[in-house]
Structure formats: C-alpha cells, structure tokens
CSV table of C-alpha atoms in Angstrom, one decimal:
chain,number,residue,atom,x,y,z
A,1,MET,CA,-0.1,0.2,0.1
A,2,ARG,CA,1.1,3.4,-1.0
A,3,TYR,CA,0.1,6.0,1.7
A,4,ILE,CA,-0.3,9.5,1.8
A,5,ARG,CA,-0.9,12.0,4.3
A,6,MET,CA,-4.5,13.5,4.0
A,7,ALA,CA,-4.6,17.1,3.8
A,8,ILE,CA,-7.7,16.9,6.2
A,9,GLU,CA,-5.3,15.5,8.9
A,10,LYS,CA,-2.0,17.4,8.1
A,11,GLU,CA,-3.9,20.6,8.0
A,12,SER,CA,-6.0,19.6,11.0
A,13,PRO,CA,-6.0,22.0,14.4
A,14,GLU,CA,-4.3,19.2,16.4
A,15,GLN,CA,-1.5,19.6,14.1
A,16,LEU,CA,-1.6,23.2,13.6
A,17,GLY,CA,-1.8,23.8,17.4
A,18,TYR,CA,-4.9,24.8,19.3
A,19,ASP,CA,-3.2,28.0,20.6
A,20,ARG,CA,-2.9,29.5,17.0
A,21,ILE,CA,-6.4,29.4,16.6
A,22,LYS,CA,-8.8,32.1,17.7
A,23,ASN,CA,-12.1,30.9,16.5
A,24,ASN,CA,-11.9,27.0,15.6
A,25,LEU,CA,-14.8,26.3,12.8
A,26,THR,CA,-13.1,23.1,11.4
A,27,GLU,CA,-14.5,20.5,14.1
A,28,SER,CA,-17.0,18.1,13.0
A,29,SER,CA,-18.0,17.1,16.3
A,30,VAL,CA,-19.6,18.8,19.5
A,31,ARG,CA,-17.8,20.4,22.3
A,32,ASP,CA,-15.0,17.5,23.8
A,33,ARG,CA,-15.9,16.4,27.0
A,34,SER,CA,-13.5,15.4,30.1
A,35,LEU,CA,-13.9,12.1,32.0
A,36,LYS,CA,-15.1,14.5,34.9
A,37,ASP,CA,-18.2,15.4,32.7
A,38,LEU,CA,-18.8,11.7,32.5
A,39,GLY,CA,-18.1,11.0,35.9
A,40,VAL,CA,-15.7,8.1,35.2
A,41,VAL,CA,-13.5,7.1,38.0
A,42,LEU,CA,-11.0,4.4,36.6
A,43,ASP,CA,-8.5,4.2,40.1
A,44,ASP,CA,-9.1,0.3,40.1
A,45,LEU,CA,-9.3,-0.8,36.4
A,46,LEU,CA,-7.3,-3.5,35.4
A,47,LEU,CA,-5.4,-3.4,32.3
A,48,PRO,CA,-5.5,-6.9,30.8
A,49,TYR,CA,-5.9,-8.0,27.0
A,50,PRO,CA,-9.5,-7.4,26.6
A,51,ASP,CA,-11.9,-9.3,24.5
A,52,HIS,CA,-10.8,-8.9,21.0
A,53,ARG,CA,-14.4,-7.9,19.6
A,54,GLY,CA,-14.6,-5.3,21.9
A,55,ASP,CA,-15.9,-5.2,25.7
A,56,ARG,CA,-18.9,-7.2,25.8
A,57,ARG,CA,-21.0,-4.4,27.8
A,58,LEU,CA,-20.3,-1.9,25.1
A,59,ARG,CA,-21.3,-4.0,22.3
A,60,ASP,CA,-24.4,-5.0,23.9
A,61,ALA,CA,-25.3,-1.2,24.2
A,62,ILE,CA,-24.4,-0.4,20.9
A,63,ALA,CA,-26.7,-3.3,19.4
A,64,GLU,CA,-29.3,-2.4,21.9
A,65,MET,CA,-29.8,1.0,20.2
A,66,SER,CA,-29.1,-0.5,16.8
A,67,ARG,CA,-31.8,-3.2,16.7
A,68,LEU,CA,-28.8,-5.7,16.2
A,69,GLU,CA,-27.1,-8.4,18.6
A,70,GLY,CA,-23.9,-7.9,20.3
A,71,ASP,CA,-22.2,-10.4,17.8
A,72,ASP,CA,-23.1,-8.2,15.2
A,73,ILE,CA,-20.5,-5.2,16.9
A,74,LEU,CA,-17.1,-5.1,16.3
A,75,VAL,CA,-15.4,-2.3,18.4
A,76,THR,CA,-12.5,-0.4,16.8
A,77,ALA,CA,-10.0,2.4,17.4
A,78,GLY,CA,-12.8,5.2,16.0
A,79,ALA,CA,-14.4,5.3,12.7
A,80,SER,CA,-11.6,5.8,10.9
A,81,ALA,CA,-10.0,2.4,12.0
A,82,ALA,CA,-13.4,0.9,10.9
A,83,LEU,CA,-13.1,2.1,7.4
A,84,PHE,CA,-9.4,1.0,7.2
A,85,ILE,CA,-10.3,-2.5,8.5
A,86,ILE,CA,-13.2,-2.7,6.1
A,87,ALA,CA,-11.5,-1.6,3.2
A,88,THR,CA,-7.9,-3.8,3.5
A,89,ALA,CA,-10.7,-6.9,4.4
A,90,LEU,CA,-12.7,-6.2,1.2
A,91,LEU,CA,-10.1,-4.7,-1.5
A,92,GLU,CA,-7.3,-5.7,-3.5
A,93,ARG,CA,-5.5,-3.6,-6.2
A,94,GLY,CA,-7.9,-3.4,-9.1
A,95,ASP,CA,-11.1,-4.1,-7.6
A,96,HIS,CA,-13.9,-2.0,-8.1
A,97,LEU,CA,-15.9,0.2,-5.7
A,98,VAL,CA,-18.1,3.1,-6.1
A,99,VAL,CA,-17.6,6.3,-3.4
A,100,ALA,CA,-19.7,9.3,-2.9
A,101,ARG,CA,-17.7,12.4,-3.2
A,102,PRO,CA,-17.1,14.8,-1.5
A,103,ASN,CA,-16.7,12.5,1.6
A,104,TYR,CA,-14.5,11.7,4.7
A,105,ALA,CA,-11.0,11.8,3.2
A,106,THR,CA,-10.4,8.0,4.5
A,107,ASN,CA,-13.1,6.5,2.3
A,108,ILE,CA,-11.3,7.6,-0.7
A,109,GLU,CA,-7.6,7.3,0.4
A,110,THR,CA,-7.4,3.8,1.7
A,111,PRO,CA,-9.1,2.2,-1.6
A,112,ARG,CA,-6.5,4.7,-3.4
A,113,ALA,CA,-3.8,3.4,-1.2
A,114,ILE,CA,-4.6,-0.3,-1.9
A,115,GLY,CA,-4.8,0.3,-5.8
A,116,ALA,CA,-8.6,-0.3,-5.9
A,117,SER,CA,-10.5,1.1,-9.1
A,118,ILE,CA,-12.6,3.8,-7.9
A,119,SER,CA,-15.7,5.0,-9.5
A,120,PHE,CA,-16.9,8.5,-8.0
A,121,LEU,CA,-20.5,9.4,-7.6
A,122,ASP,CA,-20.0,13.0,-7.5
A,123,LEU,CA,-22.5,15.0,-5.6
A,124,THR,CA,-23.1,18.9,-6.7
A,125,PHE,CA,-24.1,21.8,-5.0
A,126,GLU,CA,-26.5,22.5,-8.0
A,127,GLU,CA,-28.1,19.4,-7.3
A,128,GLY,CA,-28.5,19.7,-3.6
A,129,PHE,CA,-26.0,17.3,-2.7
A,130,ARG,CA,-28.6,14.7,-3.2
A,131,LEU,CA,-27.9,11.1,-3.9
A,132,ASP,CA,-29.3,10.3,-7.7
A,133,MET,CA,-30.3,6.8,-7.5
A,134,GLY,CA,-30.0,6.2,-11.3
A,135,ARG,CA,-26.7,7.5,-11.8
A,136,LEU,CA,-25.7,5.4,-8.7
A,137,ALA,CA,-27.3,2.2,-10.5
A,138,ARG,CA,-25.3,3.0,-13.7
A,139,LEU,CA,-21.9,3.0,-11.9
A,140,ILE,CA,-22.4,-0.2,-10.0
A,141,GLY,CA,-21.2,-3.4,-12.4
A,142,PRO,CA,-21.0,-7.3,-11.4
A,143,GLU,CA,-17.3,-6.6,-10.4
A,144,THR,CA,-18.0,-3.7,-7.6
A,145,LYS,CA,-17.4,-4.9,-4.1
A,146,TYR,CA,-19.2,-2.3,-2.3
A,147,VAL,CA,-20.6,1.4,-2.5
A,148,SER,CA,-19.5,3.9,0.1
A,149,LEU,CA,-21.8,6.6,1.3
A,150,THR,CA,-22.6,8.5,4.5
A,151,ALA,CA,-25.6,9.6,6.0
A,152,PRO,CA,-26.2,12.4,7.2
A,153,HIS,CA,-23.5,13.3,4.6
A,154,ASN,CA,-20.0,14.7,5.8
A,155,PRO,CA,-19.5,17.6,4.9
A,156,THR,CA,-23.0,18.8,3.6
A,157,GLY,CA,-25.4,17.7,6.4
A,158,VAL,CA,-27.5,16.5,3.6
A,159,THR,CA,-29.4,12.9,4.3
A,160,PHE,CA,-31.7,10.6,2.5
A,161,THR,CA,-35.3,9.1,3.9
A,162,GLU,CA,-36.2,6.0,5.3
A,163,GLY,CA,-37.7,5.1,1.8
A,164,GLU,CA,-34.8,6.0,0.0
A,165,LEU,CA,-32.4,3.8,2.1
A,166,LYS,CA,-34.5,0.9,1.7
A,167,GLU,CA,-34.6,1.7,-2.2
A,168,LEU,CA,-30.6,2.0,-1.9
A,169,ILE,CA,-30.2,-1.2,-0.1
A,170,ALA,CA,-32.7,-2.8,-2.7
A,171,LEU,CA,-30.3,-1.6,-5.7
A,172,VAL,CA,-27.2,-2.9,-3.9
A,173,GLU,CA,-28.6,-6.4,-3.0
A,174,SER,CA,-30.2,-6.7,-6.7
A,175,ARG,CA,-26.5,-6.2,-7.7
A,176,GLY,CA,-24.7,-8.7,-5.4
A,177,SER,CA,-22.5,-6.0,-3.9
A,178,LEU,CA,-22.4,-4.2,-0.4
A,179,LEU,CA,-23.2,-1.1,1.1
A,180,LEU,CA,-21.0,0.5,3.3
A,181,LEU,CA,-22.8,3.3,5.2
A,182,ASP,CA,-20.8,5.7,7.6
A,183,GLU,CA,-23.6,6.6,9.9
A,184,THR,CA,-21.3,8.8,12.3
A,185,TYR,CA,-23.7,11.7,12.5
A,186,ARG,CA,-26.9,9.2,12.5
A,187,GLU,CA,-27.9,10.4,15.8
A,188,MET,CA,-27.4,14.2,15.0
A,189,ALA,CA,-30.3,14.0,12.7
A,190,PHE,CA,-32.8,16.8,13.0
A,191,GLY,CA,-35.8,14.9,12.8
A,192,ARG,CA,-36.1,11.2,13.6
A,193,PRO,CA,-32.9,9.1,12.9
A,194,LEU,CA,-32.9,6.5,10.2
A,195,PRO,CA,-32.7,2.9,11.4
A,196,VAL,CA,-28.9,1.5,11.4
A,197,ALA,CA,-28.8,0.6,7.9
A,198,ALA,CA,-27.0,-2.9,9.1
A,199,SER,CA,-30.3,-3.8,10.7
A,200,LEU,CA,-32.1,-4.0,7.5
A,201,SER,CA,-29.9,-6.3,5.5
A,202,ASP,CA,-26.8,-8.6,5.8
A,203,ARG,CA,-25.6,-6.8,2.8
A,204,VAL,CA,-25.2,-3.7,4.5
A,205,VAL,CA,-21.9,-2.6,6.9
A,206,SER,CA,-22.5,0.2,9.2
A,207,VAL,CA,-19.9,2.4,10.9
A,208,SER,CA,-20.2,4.9,13.7
A,209,SER,CA,-18.3,6.2,16.6
A,210,LEU,CA,-18.4,8.0,19.8
A,211,SER,CA,-16.4,11.0,18.6
A,212,LYS,CA,-18.7,13.2,16.9
A,213,THR,CA,-21.9,12.8,18.8
A,214,TYR,CA,-20.6,12.4,21.9
A,215,GLY,CA,-17.8,14.5,22.1
A,216,ILE,CA,-14.9,12.2,23.0
A,217,PRO,CA,-12.8,11.6,20.0
A,218,GLY,CA,-9.7,11.4,22.5
A,219,ILE,CA,-10.6,7.9,23.5
A,220,ARG,CA,-10.9,6.5,20.0
A,221,THR,CA,-13.9,4.2,20.0
A,222,GLY,CA,-15.9,3.3,16.9
A,223,TRP,CA,-17.6,0.2,15.6
A,224,ILE,CA,-18.6,-1.7,12.8
A,225,ALA,CA,-21.9,-3.4,12.5
A,226,CYS,CA,-22.9,-6.0,10.3
A,227,ARG,CA,-25.2,-9.0,10.6
A,228,ASN,CA,-23.3,-11.0,8.3
A,229,ARG,CA,-20.9,-13.4,10.4
A,230,GLU,CA,-18.5,-14.1,7.6
A,231,LEU,CA,-17.9,-10.8,6.8
A,232,MET,CA,-17.4,-10.0,10.7
A,233,GLU,CA,-14.8,-12.6,11.0
A,234,ARG,CA,-13.0,-11.1,8.4
A,235,PHE,CA,-13.2,-8.0,9.8
A,236,LEU,CA,-12.1,-9.4,13.3
A,237,CYS,CA,-9.1,-10.9,11.5
A,238,GLY,CA,-8.1,-7.4,10.2
A,239,LYS,CA,-8.3,-6.1,13.7
A,240,GLU,CA,-6.4,-8.5,15.2
A,241,GLN,CA,-3.5,-7.9,12.7
A,242,ILE,CA,-3.6,-4.4,13.1
A,243,GLY,CA,-3.8,-4.2,16.9
A,244,ILE,CA,-5.0,-7.3,18.4
A,245,CYS,CA,-7.6,-5.7,20.5
A,246,GLY,CA,-8.7,-2.4,21.8
A,247,SER,CA,-7.8,-0.5,24.9
A,248,VAL,CA,-9.7,-1.2,28.0
A,249,LEU,CA,-9.5,2.4,28.9
A,250,ASP,CA,-11.3,3.5,26.0
A,251,GLU,CA,-13.8,0.9,26.1
A,252,THR,CA,-14.7,1.3,29.6
A,253,VAL,CA,-15.0,5.3,29.0
A,254,ALA,CA,-17.1,4.6,25.9
A,255,PHE,CA,-19.4,2.2,28.0
A,256,HIS,CA,-20.0,4.9,30.6
A,257,ALA,CA,-20.6,7.4,27.9
A,258,LEU,CA,-23.1,5.3,26.2
A,259,ALA,CA,-24.8,4.2,29.2
A,260,GLN,CA,-25.5,8.0,29.7
A,261,ARG,CA,-26.7,9.2,26.1
A,262,ARG,CA,-30.4,9.5,27.4
A,263,THR,CA,-29.3,12.0,29.8
A,264,TRP,CA,-27.1,14.2,27.8
A,265,LEU,CA,-27.9,13.8,24.2
A,266,PRO,CA,-31.1,16.2,24.5
A,267,GLU,CA,-28.5,18.8,25.8
A,268,ASN,CA,-26.2,18.4,22.7
A,269,ASP,CA,-29.3,18.5,20.6
A,270,GLY,CA,-30.1,21.8,22.0
A,271,ARG,CA,-26.9,23.1,21.8
A,272,ILE,CA,-26.7,22.1,18.1
A,273,ALA,CA,-30.3,23.5,17.3
A,274,ARG,CA,-29.0,26.9,18.9
A,275,ALA,CA,-25.8,26.9,16.7
A,276,PHE,CA,-27.6,26.0,13.9
A,277,ASP,CA,-30.2,28.9,14.3
A,278,ARG,CA,-27.3,31.3,14.2
A,279,VAL,CA,-25.6,30.1,11.1
A,280,ARG,CA,-28.5,29.8,9.6
A,281,THR,CA,-29.6,33.5,10.4
A,282,TRP,CA,-26.1,34.5,9.0
A,283,MET,CA,-26.5,32.8,5.7
A,284,GLU,CA,-29.7,34.3,5.2
A,285,GLY,CA,-28.1,37.8,5.8
A,286,GLU,CA,-24.9,37.0,3.8
A,287,GLY,CA,-24.8,37.8,0.3
A,288,HIS,CA,-21.6,36.5,-0.5
A,289,PHE,CA,-22.1,32.9,0.4
A,290,GLU,CA,-24.6,30.4,-0.3
A,291,TRP,CA,-25.2,26.7,1.0
A,292,VAL,CA,-27.5,23.8,0.7
A,293,ARG,CA,-29.4,23.6,4.2
A,294,PRO,CA,-28.2,20.6,6.0
A,295,ALA,CA,-30.7,18.1,7.8
A,296,GLY,CA,-28.6,16.7,10.4
A,297,GLY,CA,-25.3,16.7,11.7
A,298,CYS,CA,-23.1,19.5,13.3
A,299,VAL,CA,-21.5,20.5,9.9
A,300,CYS,CA,-22.5,22.4,6.7
A,301,PHE,CA,-20.8,23.3,3.3
A,302,PRO,CA,-21.4,26.6,2.1
A,303,ARG,CA,-19.3,28.3,-0.7
A,304,ILE,CA,-18.3,31.6,-1.7
A,305,ARG,CA,-20.6,32.6,-4.6
A,306,PRO,CA,-19.2,31.5,-7.9
A,307,ASP,CA,-19.9,34.6,-9.8
A,308,LEU,CA,-17.9,37.0,-7.2
A,309,PRO,CA,-14.3,37.8,-8.2
A,310,VAL,CA,-12.7,36.6,-5.0
A,311,ASP,CA,-9.1,35.7,-4.6
A,312,ILE,CA,-9.5,32.5,-2.6
A,313,ASP,CA,-5.9,32.2,-1.5
A,314,ALA,CA,-6.1,35.7,-0.2
A,315,PHE,CA,-9.7,34.9,1.4
A,316,TYR,CA,-8.0,31.9,3.4
A,317,ARG,CA,-5.0,33.8,4.1
A,318,ILE,CA,-6.8,37.0,5.7
A,319,LEU,CA,-9.4,34.2,7.3
A,320,ASN,CA,-6.3,32.6,8.9
A,321,GLU,CA,-3.7,35.1,9.5
A,322,LYS,CA,-5.6,38.6,10.3
A,323,TYR,CA,-8.7,37.0,12.1
A,324,GLY,CA,-7.4,33.8,13.7
A,325,THR,CA,-10.5,32.0,12.0
A,326,TYR,CA,-10.1,28.6,10.5
A,327,VAL,CA,-12.6,26.6,8.8
A,328,GLY,CA,-12.3,23.2,6.6
A,329,PRO,CA,-11.2,24.4,3.0
A,330,GLY,CA,-12.7,22.4,0.3
A,331,HIS,CA,-9.6,20.6,-0.7
A,332,TRP,CA,-10.1,18.4,2.1
A,333,PHE,CA,-13.0,17.1,0.3
A,334,GLU,CA,-11.2,17.0,-3.2
A,335,MET,CA,-13.9,20.1,-4.0
A,336,ASP,CA,-13.1,23.6,-5.2
A,337,ARG,CA,-11.5,26.0,-2.6
A,338,ARG,CA,-14.8,28.2,-2.7
A,339,HIS,CA,-16.3,25.4,-0.5
A,340,MET,CA,-15.9,25.0,3.1
A,341,ARG,CA,-16.9,23.1,6.0
A,342,ILE,CA,-18.2,25.1,8.6
A,343,GLY,CA,-18.4,23.2,12.1
A,344,TYR,CA,-21.0,25.0,14.4
A,345,GLY,CA,-21.1,22.2,17.2
A,346,TRP,CA,-17.7,22.5,18.5
A,347,PRO,CA,-17.2,26.3,19.0
A,348,LEU,CA,-18.5,28.4,22.1
A,349,GLU,CA,-21.3,30.7,21.1
A,350,GLU,CA,-18.9,33.5,21.3
A,351,GLU,CA,-16.2,31.8,18.9
A,352,LEU,CA,-18.9,30.9,16.7
A,353,GLU,CA,-20.3,34.4,16.4
A,354,ASP,CA,-16.7,35.9,16.0
A,355,GLY,CA,-15.7,33.3,13.3
A,356,LEU,CA,-18.8,33.8,11.1
A,357,ALA,CA,-18.3,37.6,11.6
A,358,SER,CA,-14.7,37.0,10.2
A,359,LEU,CA,-15.7,35.0,7.3
A,360,SER,CA,-18.0,38.0,6.5
A,361,LYS,CA,-15.1,40.4,6.8
A,362,ALA,CA,-12.7,38.3,4.8
A,363,VAL,CA,-14.3,37.6,2.1
A,364,ARG,CA,-15.1,41.4,1.4
A,365,GLU,CA,-11.2,42.2,2.0
A,366,ALA,CA,-10.3,39.4,-0.6
A,367,MET,CA,-12.3,40.8,-3.4
A,368,ARG,CA,-10.3,41.6,-6.5
A,369,ASP,CA,-10.9,45.3,-7.8
C-alpha cells in the first residue's frame, strides 16, 4: 500500500496547534468532554488484554440502540479504523468500488492506497448534494465490491429518507454488492434518525463512533455493525492483525458514555439547534455565501458564490492570519476551495459568532478590484 498524508489530517487544528486558533470552525463534532463530565473513575481498572471483539457490555449497548445483537458489533479504534479494516478486508488491487464525493477522506484514500479502481458518485451543489439513484445504478457493475456512502453526509449535512435508504439497499442487493454506510452523524439528525442500515440487510456494513455526537474523540472508540457473520470474522481478522484488540481504558469510558446517552444527548441537540439557528440567520443575511441547508449533523458546506471575483488564496490567508478563524477548506474533500466545511457544534457561542463575522469580513477584503 502507498500511503499519503491526507490534507484533512495534515492541516487539522491538532496539528496546527490549538493555541494558534482564535475561532475554531473546523471541528466536525460537539464540544469535547472530560472524564469528570462523564463521572468516570478508573482508579481500580485492571489493564489486561480485553475481548478482541470489544467490551461485551459496550457491544451489547451499541446493539441495543441499533436493533442488532452484540455479536453483530466489532469495536474499533474510531470510525477511521473501522473504515480502514473494511477496505483492507474487502479490497485488493484492481477491485472496483463506488464512492460518493465529497466524502470523509479515509473513504477515498484507503482504497486508493490499496490500488482499487474507484468510480466516483459526484454530489453537486446544484443538485443539492442529493443522491441520484439512477446515476448510482449505472456506476455499479457485476465486479463492484461495495458502495461507500455517508448519512447524514459529511461534509454537507444532507441526508436521505428511510424510503430512499431501503431503495438504496434493494439496489445494492440486486447487484450482488455490499453497501458501506458511514453513520457517524446518525444520532444528530434534525428529525427522527434513520434506522441503523445494518439492521435492515446482511448486505450492509454500518460504521459509527463516539467521536462526533458524543464529543469524546480522544478515547478512539468506533464500531462496525454487520449481520453477516462471515464478513464480521474477516473484519475481526483485520483488527487482530492491526492491533489485536482495543484499549481497556477507551472501551470502559465508552461504555459509561453510552450508558448516559439519554441524559445528555438532549443537551447536545439543544446546543446544536441553537448554533444551527445562528448559522442559518448568518447565511440568510450574507450575500457572498450560499449553501445547501443541512438536515443533520453539526457541519455545513457553504461556498463563496461562483460569480464573485474573490481571490480565494487571499480569503483564506486573511481569515487565518488576520482573524484567527479556521474552517475546513474545500480541498480537504477534493472540492473547489470556494467550498468550506463549517463546524458549528464545537465552538462556544462567542467563538461561533466571531468566526462567522470574520468570514464575512475576510471575503469582502479578498474581493478583486
């Protein structure tokens, strides 16, 4: 495999240095939580090798909210490790898959590193970043190993209906392929969340984590959900060869966090709703930007209007260096840099307010004469 360093990681705030950022609008999660916030005490925790599939209590808790069984869950070191395990377990050089674009970079770069053949289902602003089922059907061939999508979509926050999900699964099943659905933002849907796709078919592999909705990316806990036991055994083989098992510390914290979800997820929802309303109000009054309004998650993907004579490099330079405000530029997602991902769930209220004001000022100052 030929690894390259992904821009979204190389240019991430943790690599740049949080102390250099005044208004951090790059994050794609809610605000980070501490062990104290979770009320977790670990003084007497033993540190043996744990169950290779993951802490049984944690797997059962994930399964309970997913309408699955504990053995349908494989705990991984975040959703990124889950995606890596799936790609390396299912793909070899030359194998074909279909991937939606824009997308979280790992969904694209790991198959590339393997040498797989990728057909891109390009989602466009003009089409509302909506899934075109007919175009997808034309991309799936008899050799297609799997179709890789996200819902709600990262970075746009667009999602599909339960009916569209079932139509999608039926399409993939009819072609003898698999569906990989990254559901990291599923619990952040603005309406009723979609069912966990893996609960609807044994031809579906679902991936999620505690990093985004739960605000604990530092414990590196995600999971693969799938009813196909043969596939799950292959994924377990991959996990064991990469790192044998997970971290007892991480999985214990994860279990306690998940056990409290009914208490503090409503708090998260309220905070996200307030932040979203602020972004929506800003967008409605900001003539230099346009967006496809998200239906879930805590990110959006607006763009500087294409008809405006803006020096894009100058815009980011002014935004970063003069105003200390950072967003996720379009090239993180293989898109034009007029696009940008704005995370509104992580910043404090005053940081979001100042960050949005900085975007307005930077785009005006970067206008060409």
